[in-house]
Tab-separated table of C-alpha atoms in Angstrom:
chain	number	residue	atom	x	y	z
A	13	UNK	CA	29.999	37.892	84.206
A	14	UNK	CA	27.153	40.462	84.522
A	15	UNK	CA	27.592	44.344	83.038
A	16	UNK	CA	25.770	46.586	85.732
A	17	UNK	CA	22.612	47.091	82.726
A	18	UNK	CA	22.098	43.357	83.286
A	19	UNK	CA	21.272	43.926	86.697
A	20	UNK	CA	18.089	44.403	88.290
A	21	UNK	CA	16.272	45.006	91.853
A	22	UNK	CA	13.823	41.893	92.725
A	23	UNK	CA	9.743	42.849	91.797
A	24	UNK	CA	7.010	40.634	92.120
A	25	UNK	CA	5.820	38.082	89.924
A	26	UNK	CA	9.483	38.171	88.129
A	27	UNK	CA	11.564	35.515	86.890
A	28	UNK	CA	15.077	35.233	88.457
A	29	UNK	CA	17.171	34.123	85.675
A	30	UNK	CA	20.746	32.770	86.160
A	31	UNK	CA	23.143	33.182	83.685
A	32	UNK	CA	27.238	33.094	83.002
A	33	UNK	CA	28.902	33.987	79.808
A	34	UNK	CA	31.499	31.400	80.186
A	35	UNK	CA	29.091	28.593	79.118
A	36	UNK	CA	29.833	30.289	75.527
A	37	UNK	CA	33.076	28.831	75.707
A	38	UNK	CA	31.762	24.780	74.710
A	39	UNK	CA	32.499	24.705	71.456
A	40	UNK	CA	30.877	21.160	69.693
A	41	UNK	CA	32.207	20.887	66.372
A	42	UNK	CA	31.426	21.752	62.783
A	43	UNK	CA	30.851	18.787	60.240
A	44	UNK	CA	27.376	16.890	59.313
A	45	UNK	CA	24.783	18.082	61.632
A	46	UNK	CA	26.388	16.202	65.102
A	47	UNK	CA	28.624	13.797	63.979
A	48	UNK	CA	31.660	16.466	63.589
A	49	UNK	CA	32.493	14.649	60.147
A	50	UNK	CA	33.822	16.184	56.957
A	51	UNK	CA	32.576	14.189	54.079
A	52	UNK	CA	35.013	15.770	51.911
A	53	UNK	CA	31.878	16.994	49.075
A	54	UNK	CA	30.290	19.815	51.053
A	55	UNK	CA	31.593	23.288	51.077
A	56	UNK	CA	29.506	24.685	53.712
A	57	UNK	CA	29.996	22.700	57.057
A	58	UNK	CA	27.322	23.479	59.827
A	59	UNK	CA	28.022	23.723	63.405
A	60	UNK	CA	27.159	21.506	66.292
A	61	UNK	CA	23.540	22.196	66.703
A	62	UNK	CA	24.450	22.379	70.680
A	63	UNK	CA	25.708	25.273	69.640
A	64	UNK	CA	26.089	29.055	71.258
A	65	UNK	CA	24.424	31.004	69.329
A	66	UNK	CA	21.371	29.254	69.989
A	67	UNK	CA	21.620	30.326	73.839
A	68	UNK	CA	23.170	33.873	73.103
A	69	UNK	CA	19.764	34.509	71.354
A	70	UNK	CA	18.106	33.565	74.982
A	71	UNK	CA	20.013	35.539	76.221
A	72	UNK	CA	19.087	38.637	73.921
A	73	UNK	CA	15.841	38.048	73.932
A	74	UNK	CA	15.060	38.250	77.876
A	75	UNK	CA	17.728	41.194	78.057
A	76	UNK	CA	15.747	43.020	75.357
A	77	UNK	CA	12.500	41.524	74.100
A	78	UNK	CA	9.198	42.461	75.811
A	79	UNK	CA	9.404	41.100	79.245
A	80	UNK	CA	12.735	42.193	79.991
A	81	UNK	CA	11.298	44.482	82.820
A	82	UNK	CA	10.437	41.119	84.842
A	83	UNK	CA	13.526	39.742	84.308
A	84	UNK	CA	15.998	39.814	87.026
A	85	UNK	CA	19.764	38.910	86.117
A	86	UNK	CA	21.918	37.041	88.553
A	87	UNK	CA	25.422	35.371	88.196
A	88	UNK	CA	26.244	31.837	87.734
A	89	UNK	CA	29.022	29.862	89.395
A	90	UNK	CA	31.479	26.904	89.137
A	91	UNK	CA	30.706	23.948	90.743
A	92	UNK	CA	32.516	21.663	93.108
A	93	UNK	CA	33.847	18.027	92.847
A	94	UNK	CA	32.005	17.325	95.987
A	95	UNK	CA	28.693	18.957	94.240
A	96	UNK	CA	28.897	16.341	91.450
A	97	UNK	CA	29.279	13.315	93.322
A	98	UNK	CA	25.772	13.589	94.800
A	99	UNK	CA	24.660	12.811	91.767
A	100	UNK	CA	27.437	11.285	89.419
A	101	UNK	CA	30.196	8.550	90.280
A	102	UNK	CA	33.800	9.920	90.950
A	103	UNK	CA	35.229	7.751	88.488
A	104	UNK	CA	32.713	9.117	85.628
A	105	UNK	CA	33.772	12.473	86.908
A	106	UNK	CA	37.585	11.740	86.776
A	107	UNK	CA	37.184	10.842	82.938
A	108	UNK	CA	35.964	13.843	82.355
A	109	UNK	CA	38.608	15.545	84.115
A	110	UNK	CA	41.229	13.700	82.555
A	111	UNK	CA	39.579	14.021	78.960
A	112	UNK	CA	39.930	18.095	80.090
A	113	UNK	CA	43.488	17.754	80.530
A	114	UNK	CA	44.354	16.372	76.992
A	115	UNK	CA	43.654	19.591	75.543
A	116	UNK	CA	42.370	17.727	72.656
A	117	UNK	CA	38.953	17.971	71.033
A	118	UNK	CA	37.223	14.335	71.793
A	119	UNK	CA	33.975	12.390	71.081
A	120	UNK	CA	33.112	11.595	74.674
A	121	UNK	CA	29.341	9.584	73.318
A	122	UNK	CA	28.067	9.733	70.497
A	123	UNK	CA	27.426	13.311	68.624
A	124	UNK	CA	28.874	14.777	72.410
A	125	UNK	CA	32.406	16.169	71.996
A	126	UNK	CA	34.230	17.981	74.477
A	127	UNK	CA	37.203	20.587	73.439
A	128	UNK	CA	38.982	22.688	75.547
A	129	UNK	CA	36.771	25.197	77.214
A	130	UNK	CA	33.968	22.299	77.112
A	131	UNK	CA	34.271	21.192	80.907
A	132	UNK	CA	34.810	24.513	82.619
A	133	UNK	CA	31.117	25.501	80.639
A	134	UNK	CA	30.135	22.619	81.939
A	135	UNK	CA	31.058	23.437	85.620
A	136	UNK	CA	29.193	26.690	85.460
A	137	UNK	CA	26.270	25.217	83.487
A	138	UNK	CA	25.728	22.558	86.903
A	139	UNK	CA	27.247	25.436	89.307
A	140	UNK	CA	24.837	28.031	87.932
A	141	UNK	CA	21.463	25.376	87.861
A	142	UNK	CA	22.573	24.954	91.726
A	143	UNK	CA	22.648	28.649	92.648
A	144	UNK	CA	18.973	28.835	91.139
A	145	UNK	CA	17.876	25.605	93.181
A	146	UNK	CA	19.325	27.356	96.444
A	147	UNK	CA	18.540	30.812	95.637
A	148	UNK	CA	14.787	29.100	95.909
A	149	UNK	CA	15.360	27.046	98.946
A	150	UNK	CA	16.463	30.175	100.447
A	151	UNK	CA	13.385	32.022	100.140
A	152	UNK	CA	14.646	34.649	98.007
A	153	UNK	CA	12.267	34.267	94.814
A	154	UNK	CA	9.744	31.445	94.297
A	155	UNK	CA	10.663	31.099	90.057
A	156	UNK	CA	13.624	30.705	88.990
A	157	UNK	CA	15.086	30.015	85.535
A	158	UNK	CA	19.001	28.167	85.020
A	159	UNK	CA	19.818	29.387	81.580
A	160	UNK	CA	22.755	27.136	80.507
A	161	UNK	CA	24.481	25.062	78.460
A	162	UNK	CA	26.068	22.306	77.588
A	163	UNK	CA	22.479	20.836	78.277
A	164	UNK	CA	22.334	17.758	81.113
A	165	UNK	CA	19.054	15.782	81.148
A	166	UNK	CA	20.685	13.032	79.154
A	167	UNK	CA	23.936	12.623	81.324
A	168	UNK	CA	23.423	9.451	83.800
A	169	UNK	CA	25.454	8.724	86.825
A	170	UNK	CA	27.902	7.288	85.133
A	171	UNK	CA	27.978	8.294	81.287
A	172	UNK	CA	27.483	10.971	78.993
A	173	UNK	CA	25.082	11.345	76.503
A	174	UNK	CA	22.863	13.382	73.666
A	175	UNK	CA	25.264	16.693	74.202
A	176	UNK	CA	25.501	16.382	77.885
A	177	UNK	CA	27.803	15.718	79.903
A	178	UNK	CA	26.730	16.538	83.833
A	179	UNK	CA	23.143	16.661	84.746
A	180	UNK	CA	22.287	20.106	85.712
A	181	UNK	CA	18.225	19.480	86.519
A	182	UNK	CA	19.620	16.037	88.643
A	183	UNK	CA	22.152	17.811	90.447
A	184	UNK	CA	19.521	20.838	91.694
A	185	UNK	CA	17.227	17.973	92.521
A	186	UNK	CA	19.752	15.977	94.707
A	187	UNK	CA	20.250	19.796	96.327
A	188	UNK	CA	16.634	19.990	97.471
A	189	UNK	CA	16.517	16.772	98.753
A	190	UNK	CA	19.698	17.388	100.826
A	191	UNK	CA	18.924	20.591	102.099
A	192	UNK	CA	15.801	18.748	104.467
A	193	UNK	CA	13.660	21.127	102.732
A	194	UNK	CA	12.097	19.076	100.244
A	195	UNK	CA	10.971	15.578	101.053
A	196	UNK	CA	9.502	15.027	97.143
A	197	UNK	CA	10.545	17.006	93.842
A	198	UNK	CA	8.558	16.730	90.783
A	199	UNK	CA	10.468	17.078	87.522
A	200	UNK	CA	8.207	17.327	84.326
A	201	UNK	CA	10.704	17.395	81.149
A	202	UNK	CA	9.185	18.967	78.203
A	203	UNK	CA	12.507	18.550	75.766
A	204	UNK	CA	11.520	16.157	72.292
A	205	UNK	CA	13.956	13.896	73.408
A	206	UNK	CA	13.552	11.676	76.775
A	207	UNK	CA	15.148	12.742	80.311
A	208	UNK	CA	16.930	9.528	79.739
A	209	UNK	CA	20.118	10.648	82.512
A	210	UNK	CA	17.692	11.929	84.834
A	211	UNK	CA	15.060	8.939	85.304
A	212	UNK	CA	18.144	6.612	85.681
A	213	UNK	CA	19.516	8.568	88.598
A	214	UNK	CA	16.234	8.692	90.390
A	215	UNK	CA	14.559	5.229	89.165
A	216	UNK	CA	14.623	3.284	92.365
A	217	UNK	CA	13.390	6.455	94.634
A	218	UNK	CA	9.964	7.543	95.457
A	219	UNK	CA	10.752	10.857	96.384
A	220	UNK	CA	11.487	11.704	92.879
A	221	UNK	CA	8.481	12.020	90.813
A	222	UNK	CA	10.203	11.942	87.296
A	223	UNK	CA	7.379	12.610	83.720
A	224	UNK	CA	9.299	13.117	80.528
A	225	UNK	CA	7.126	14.052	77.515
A	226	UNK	CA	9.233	12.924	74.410
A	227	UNK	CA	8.758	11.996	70.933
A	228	UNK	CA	8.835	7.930	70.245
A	229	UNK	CA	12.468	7.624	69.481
A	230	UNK	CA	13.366	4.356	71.546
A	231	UNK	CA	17.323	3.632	72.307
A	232	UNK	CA	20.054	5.132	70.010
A	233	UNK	CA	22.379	3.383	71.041
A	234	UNK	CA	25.199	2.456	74.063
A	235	UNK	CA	24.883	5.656	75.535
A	236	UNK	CA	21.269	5.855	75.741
A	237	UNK	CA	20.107	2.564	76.767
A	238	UNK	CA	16.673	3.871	77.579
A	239	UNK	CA	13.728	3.390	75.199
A	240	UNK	CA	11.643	6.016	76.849
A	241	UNK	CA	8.487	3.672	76.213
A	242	UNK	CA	5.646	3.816	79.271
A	243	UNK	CA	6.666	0.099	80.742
A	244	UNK	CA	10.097	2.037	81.849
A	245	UNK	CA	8.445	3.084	84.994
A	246	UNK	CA	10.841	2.410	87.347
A	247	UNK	CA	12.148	-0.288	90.291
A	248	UNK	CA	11.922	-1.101	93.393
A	249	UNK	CA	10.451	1.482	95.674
A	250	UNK	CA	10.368	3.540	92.779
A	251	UNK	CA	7.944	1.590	90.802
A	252	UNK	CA	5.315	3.852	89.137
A	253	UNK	CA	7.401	7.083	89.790
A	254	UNK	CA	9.106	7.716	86.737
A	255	UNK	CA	6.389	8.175	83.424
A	256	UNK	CA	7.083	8.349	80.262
A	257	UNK	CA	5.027	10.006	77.739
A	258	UNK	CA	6.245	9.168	74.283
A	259	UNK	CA	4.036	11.386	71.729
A	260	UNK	CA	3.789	10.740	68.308
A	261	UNK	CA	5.420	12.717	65.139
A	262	UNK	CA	3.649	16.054	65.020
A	263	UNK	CA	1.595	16.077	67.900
A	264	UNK	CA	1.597	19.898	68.435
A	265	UNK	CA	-0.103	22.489	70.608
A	266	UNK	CA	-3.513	21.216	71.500
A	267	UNK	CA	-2.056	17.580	71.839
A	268	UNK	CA	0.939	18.590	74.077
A	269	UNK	CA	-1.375	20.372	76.087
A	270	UNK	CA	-4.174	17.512	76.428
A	271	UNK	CA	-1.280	15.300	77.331
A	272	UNK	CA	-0.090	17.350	80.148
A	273	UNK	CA	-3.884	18.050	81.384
A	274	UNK	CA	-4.854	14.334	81.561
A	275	UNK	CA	-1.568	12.689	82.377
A	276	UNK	CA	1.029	14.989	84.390
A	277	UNK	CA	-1.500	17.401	85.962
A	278	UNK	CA	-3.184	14.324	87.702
A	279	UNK	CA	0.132	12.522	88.675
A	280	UNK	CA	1.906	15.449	90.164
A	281	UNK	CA	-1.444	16.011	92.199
A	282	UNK	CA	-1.315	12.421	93.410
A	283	UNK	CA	1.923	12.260	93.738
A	284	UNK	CA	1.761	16.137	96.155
A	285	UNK	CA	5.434	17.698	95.617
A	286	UNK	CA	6.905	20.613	97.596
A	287	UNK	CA	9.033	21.492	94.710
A	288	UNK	CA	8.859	21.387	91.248
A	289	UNK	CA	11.530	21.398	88.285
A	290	UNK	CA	10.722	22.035	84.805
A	291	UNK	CA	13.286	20.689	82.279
A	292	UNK	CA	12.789	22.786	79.593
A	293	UNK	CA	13.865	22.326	75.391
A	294	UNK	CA	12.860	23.841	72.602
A	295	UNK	CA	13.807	21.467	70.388
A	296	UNK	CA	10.030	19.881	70.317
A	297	UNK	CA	9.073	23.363	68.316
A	298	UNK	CA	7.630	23.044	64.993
A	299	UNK	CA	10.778	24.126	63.184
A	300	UNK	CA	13.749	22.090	65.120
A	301	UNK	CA	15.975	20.287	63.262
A	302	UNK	CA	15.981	17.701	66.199
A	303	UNK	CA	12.927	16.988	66.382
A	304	UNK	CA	9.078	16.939	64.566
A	305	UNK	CA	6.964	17.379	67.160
A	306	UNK	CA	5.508	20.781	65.822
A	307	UNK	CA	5.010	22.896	69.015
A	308	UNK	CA	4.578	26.452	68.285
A	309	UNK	CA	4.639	29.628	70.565
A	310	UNK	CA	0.847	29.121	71.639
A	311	UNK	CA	2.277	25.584	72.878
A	312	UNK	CA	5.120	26.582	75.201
A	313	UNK	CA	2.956	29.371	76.796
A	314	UNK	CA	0.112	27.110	77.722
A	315	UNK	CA	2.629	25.162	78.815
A	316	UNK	CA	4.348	27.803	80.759
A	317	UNK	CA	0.359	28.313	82.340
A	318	UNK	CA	-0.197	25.445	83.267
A	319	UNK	CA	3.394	24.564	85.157
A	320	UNK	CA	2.677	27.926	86.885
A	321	UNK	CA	-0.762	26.817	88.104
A	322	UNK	CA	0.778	23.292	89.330
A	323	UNK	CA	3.714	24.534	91.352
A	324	UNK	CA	0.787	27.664	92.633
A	325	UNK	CA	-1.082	24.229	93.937
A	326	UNK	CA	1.221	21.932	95.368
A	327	UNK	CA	5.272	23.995	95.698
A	328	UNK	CA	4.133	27.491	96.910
A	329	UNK	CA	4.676	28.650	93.924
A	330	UNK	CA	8.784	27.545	93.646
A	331	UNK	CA	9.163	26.503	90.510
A	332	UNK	CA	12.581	25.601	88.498
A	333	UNK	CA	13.379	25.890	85.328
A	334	UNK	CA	16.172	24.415	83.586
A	335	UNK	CA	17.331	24.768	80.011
A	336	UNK	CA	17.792	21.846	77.999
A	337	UNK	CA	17.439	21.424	73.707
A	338	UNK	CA	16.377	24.114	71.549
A	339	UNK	CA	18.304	24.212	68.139
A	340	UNK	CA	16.350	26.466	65.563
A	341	UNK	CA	18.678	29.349	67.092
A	342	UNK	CA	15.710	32.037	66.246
A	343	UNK	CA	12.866	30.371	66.542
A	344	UNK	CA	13.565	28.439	70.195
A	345	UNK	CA	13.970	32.003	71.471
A	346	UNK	CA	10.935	32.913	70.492
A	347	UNK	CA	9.519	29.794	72.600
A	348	UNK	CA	11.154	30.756	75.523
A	349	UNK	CA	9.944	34.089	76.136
A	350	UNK	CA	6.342	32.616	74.729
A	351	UNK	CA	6.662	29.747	77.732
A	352	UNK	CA	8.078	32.605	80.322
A	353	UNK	CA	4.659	34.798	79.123
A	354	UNK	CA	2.622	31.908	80.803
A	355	UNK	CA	4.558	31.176	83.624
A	356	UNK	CA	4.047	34.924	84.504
A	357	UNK	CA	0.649	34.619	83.669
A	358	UNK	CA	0.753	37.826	81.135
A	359	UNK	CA	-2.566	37.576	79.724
A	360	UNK	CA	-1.955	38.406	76.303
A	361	UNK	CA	0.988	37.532	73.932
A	362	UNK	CA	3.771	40.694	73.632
A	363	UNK	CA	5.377	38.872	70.600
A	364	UNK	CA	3.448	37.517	67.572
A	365	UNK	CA	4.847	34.490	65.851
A	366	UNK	CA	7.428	35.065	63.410
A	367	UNK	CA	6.591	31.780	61.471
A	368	UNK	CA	3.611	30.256	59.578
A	369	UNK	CA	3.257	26.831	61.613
A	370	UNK	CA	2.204	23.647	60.035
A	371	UNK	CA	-1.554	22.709	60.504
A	372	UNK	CA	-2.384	20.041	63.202
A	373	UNK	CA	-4.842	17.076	64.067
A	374	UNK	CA	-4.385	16.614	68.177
A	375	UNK	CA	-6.493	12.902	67.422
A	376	UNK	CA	-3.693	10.639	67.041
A	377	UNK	CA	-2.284	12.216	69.800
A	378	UNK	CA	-5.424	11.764	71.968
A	379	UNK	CA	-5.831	8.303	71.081
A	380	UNK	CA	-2.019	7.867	72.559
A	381	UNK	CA	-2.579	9.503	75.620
A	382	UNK	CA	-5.784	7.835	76.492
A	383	UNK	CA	-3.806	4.461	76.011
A	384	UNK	CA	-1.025	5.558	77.376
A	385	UNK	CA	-3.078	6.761	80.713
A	386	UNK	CA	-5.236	3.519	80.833
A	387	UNK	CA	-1.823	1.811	81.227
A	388	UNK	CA	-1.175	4.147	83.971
A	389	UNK	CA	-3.998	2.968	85.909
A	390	UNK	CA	-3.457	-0.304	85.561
A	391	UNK	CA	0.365	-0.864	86.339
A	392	UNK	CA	1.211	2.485	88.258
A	393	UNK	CA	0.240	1.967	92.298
A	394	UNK	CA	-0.531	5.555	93.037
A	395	UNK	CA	-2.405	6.379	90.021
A	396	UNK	CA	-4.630	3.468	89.860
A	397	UNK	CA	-8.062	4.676	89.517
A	398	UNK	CA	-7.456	7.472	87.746
């Protein structure tokens, strides 16, 4: 829960941020990065990089770092059964349950354990992403920001995946859409690895405008069927709604940003949302041990800018944010509050970079985008002419 110094009265041009300690309690595994295996020859074992520290850092640095004067602190909550099912099938949702009961520590997917603690974190991580999505539907702040974990954007109606187990961006998405106060949500997922769970649920929909920027990692396996490659663009009605972005290796700041200028600023526009979710990792940061995609601080907060100036255009300014990846447990910090800078629009940076950054060369990333938009034109209905 909240102490009373964690509390704050609503200003202008804040973020609301909604947080509950009890998503601490998820506790991954130690062993070999995420595969919770003891080879027997190492004498230091790491944790799970879905980790808590990693968030309790997030935490830290909004309750103390620079812009903790335009952050205001509100509680997260459980969620329902009935809250799930609008997104996930009930007998998905009954594995987990059972898996709860055991009381044992087990592998639900691949590198995704769950351990006793695991699914009531996971209950407040989808609870507390709903209270955000409602506490904007309700009128009472325009930008709101679900910090939680375990992480969701992988989880698919019917499977976990990558860490996640219930999709917390999904679930706040289905909300709007329910509540007859959104007829068409765009969610724009900046995390390195691809919203796999979350285009699934929506891929045969047209009131979903789904745009996952990822690095080129293709399928890993049963639980992630998806390739994340730009022909995945979905079925049915849905055709052309869901885009996928796949970026190569060490595409940084200045290509990030050229690929969200020339290939999700025009969709979204086209595509004329009256909310907008932001699914938000880290883990695409130069230093992530996920991911190589070399992002630094100057990244996430033209990143942050530019989200801010899309949901100003088409959302009246509601804009969701949803926490996903982010492993370097300093450095994705660091990203946050740079990304929350430029969504606030603070002109100048109030934290420098703590790291040197590796040097970058945005033209292979260009060249990507540019191909990667002229097959946009070509095969997606609502874009074509762009």
């Amino acid at each position: 829960m909240l102490s009373s110094d964690q509390t704050s009265k609503p200003q202008s041009d804040a973020v609301d941020v909604f947080w509950h300690e009890g998503m601490l309690q998820h506790d991954a595994v130690q062993g070999v990065f995420d595969t919770g295996i003891n080879p027997g020859f190492l004498d230091v074992l790491e944790k799970h990089p879905e980790n808590a520290d990693r968030v309790r850092n997030m935490v830290s640095i909004l309750q103390r770092g620079p812009i903790s004067p335009r952050v205001n602190w509100l509680p997260g909550r459980l969620a329902i059964v009935s809250e799930l099912l609008t997104f996930h099938t009930s007998d998905y949702i009954n594995k987990l349950i059972e898996a709860d009961k055991s009381g044992e520590r087990r592998e639900i997917s691949a590198g995704t354990f769950m351990s006793p603690g695991s699914w009531e974190a996971a209950l407040l991580a989808a609870g507390t992403t709903l209270s955000a999505m409602q506490h904007i539907l309700d009128s009472h702040g325009k930008i709101a920001y679900a910090l939680v974990r375990p992480p969701g954007h992988h989880s698919q109606p019917t499977q976990a995946d990558g860490y996640c187990f219930l999709n917390n961006a999904a679930l706040a998405v289905k909300l709007a859409l329910d509540s007859g106060r959104c007829s068409r949500v765009a969610v724009v997922d900046i995390d390195v690895h691809y919203g796999n769970g979350t285009a699934e649920g929506f891929y045969r929909s047209d009131k979903v405008l789904t745009v996952s920027l990822h690095m080129n990692h293709g399928s890993w396996g049963s639980s992630h069927p998806q390739r994340g490659s730009v022909d995945e663009l979905g079925e049915g009605v849905g055709l052309g709604y869901n885009l996928n972005v796949p970026l190569p290796n060490g595409t940084g700041d200045k290509g990030y940003e050229y690929a969200v200028n020339e290939l999700v600023v025009p969709a979204v526009r086209r595509f004329g949302p009256d909310m907008v979710v932001l699914v938000v990792g880290q883990d695409s940061s130069a230093f992530d041990p996920n991911g190589r995609q070399c992002l630094t601080m100057n990244g996430y907060r033209r990143i942050g800018q530019i989200m801010r100036a899309m949901a100003d255009e088409h959302s009246n300014g509601r804009l969701l944010m949803v926490q996903e990846g982010g492993y370097h447990v300093t450095y994705a910090a660091y990203c946050l509050h740079a990304m929350l800078e430029g969504v606030l629009k603070i002109p100048e940076p109030h934290l420098e970079d703590p790291v040197a950054y590796y040097p970058e060369d945005e033209a292979v990333a260009v060249e990507a985008v540019k191909s990667i938009k002229r097959y946009h034109s070509e095969y997606v209905p609502f874009l074509r002419g762009t």
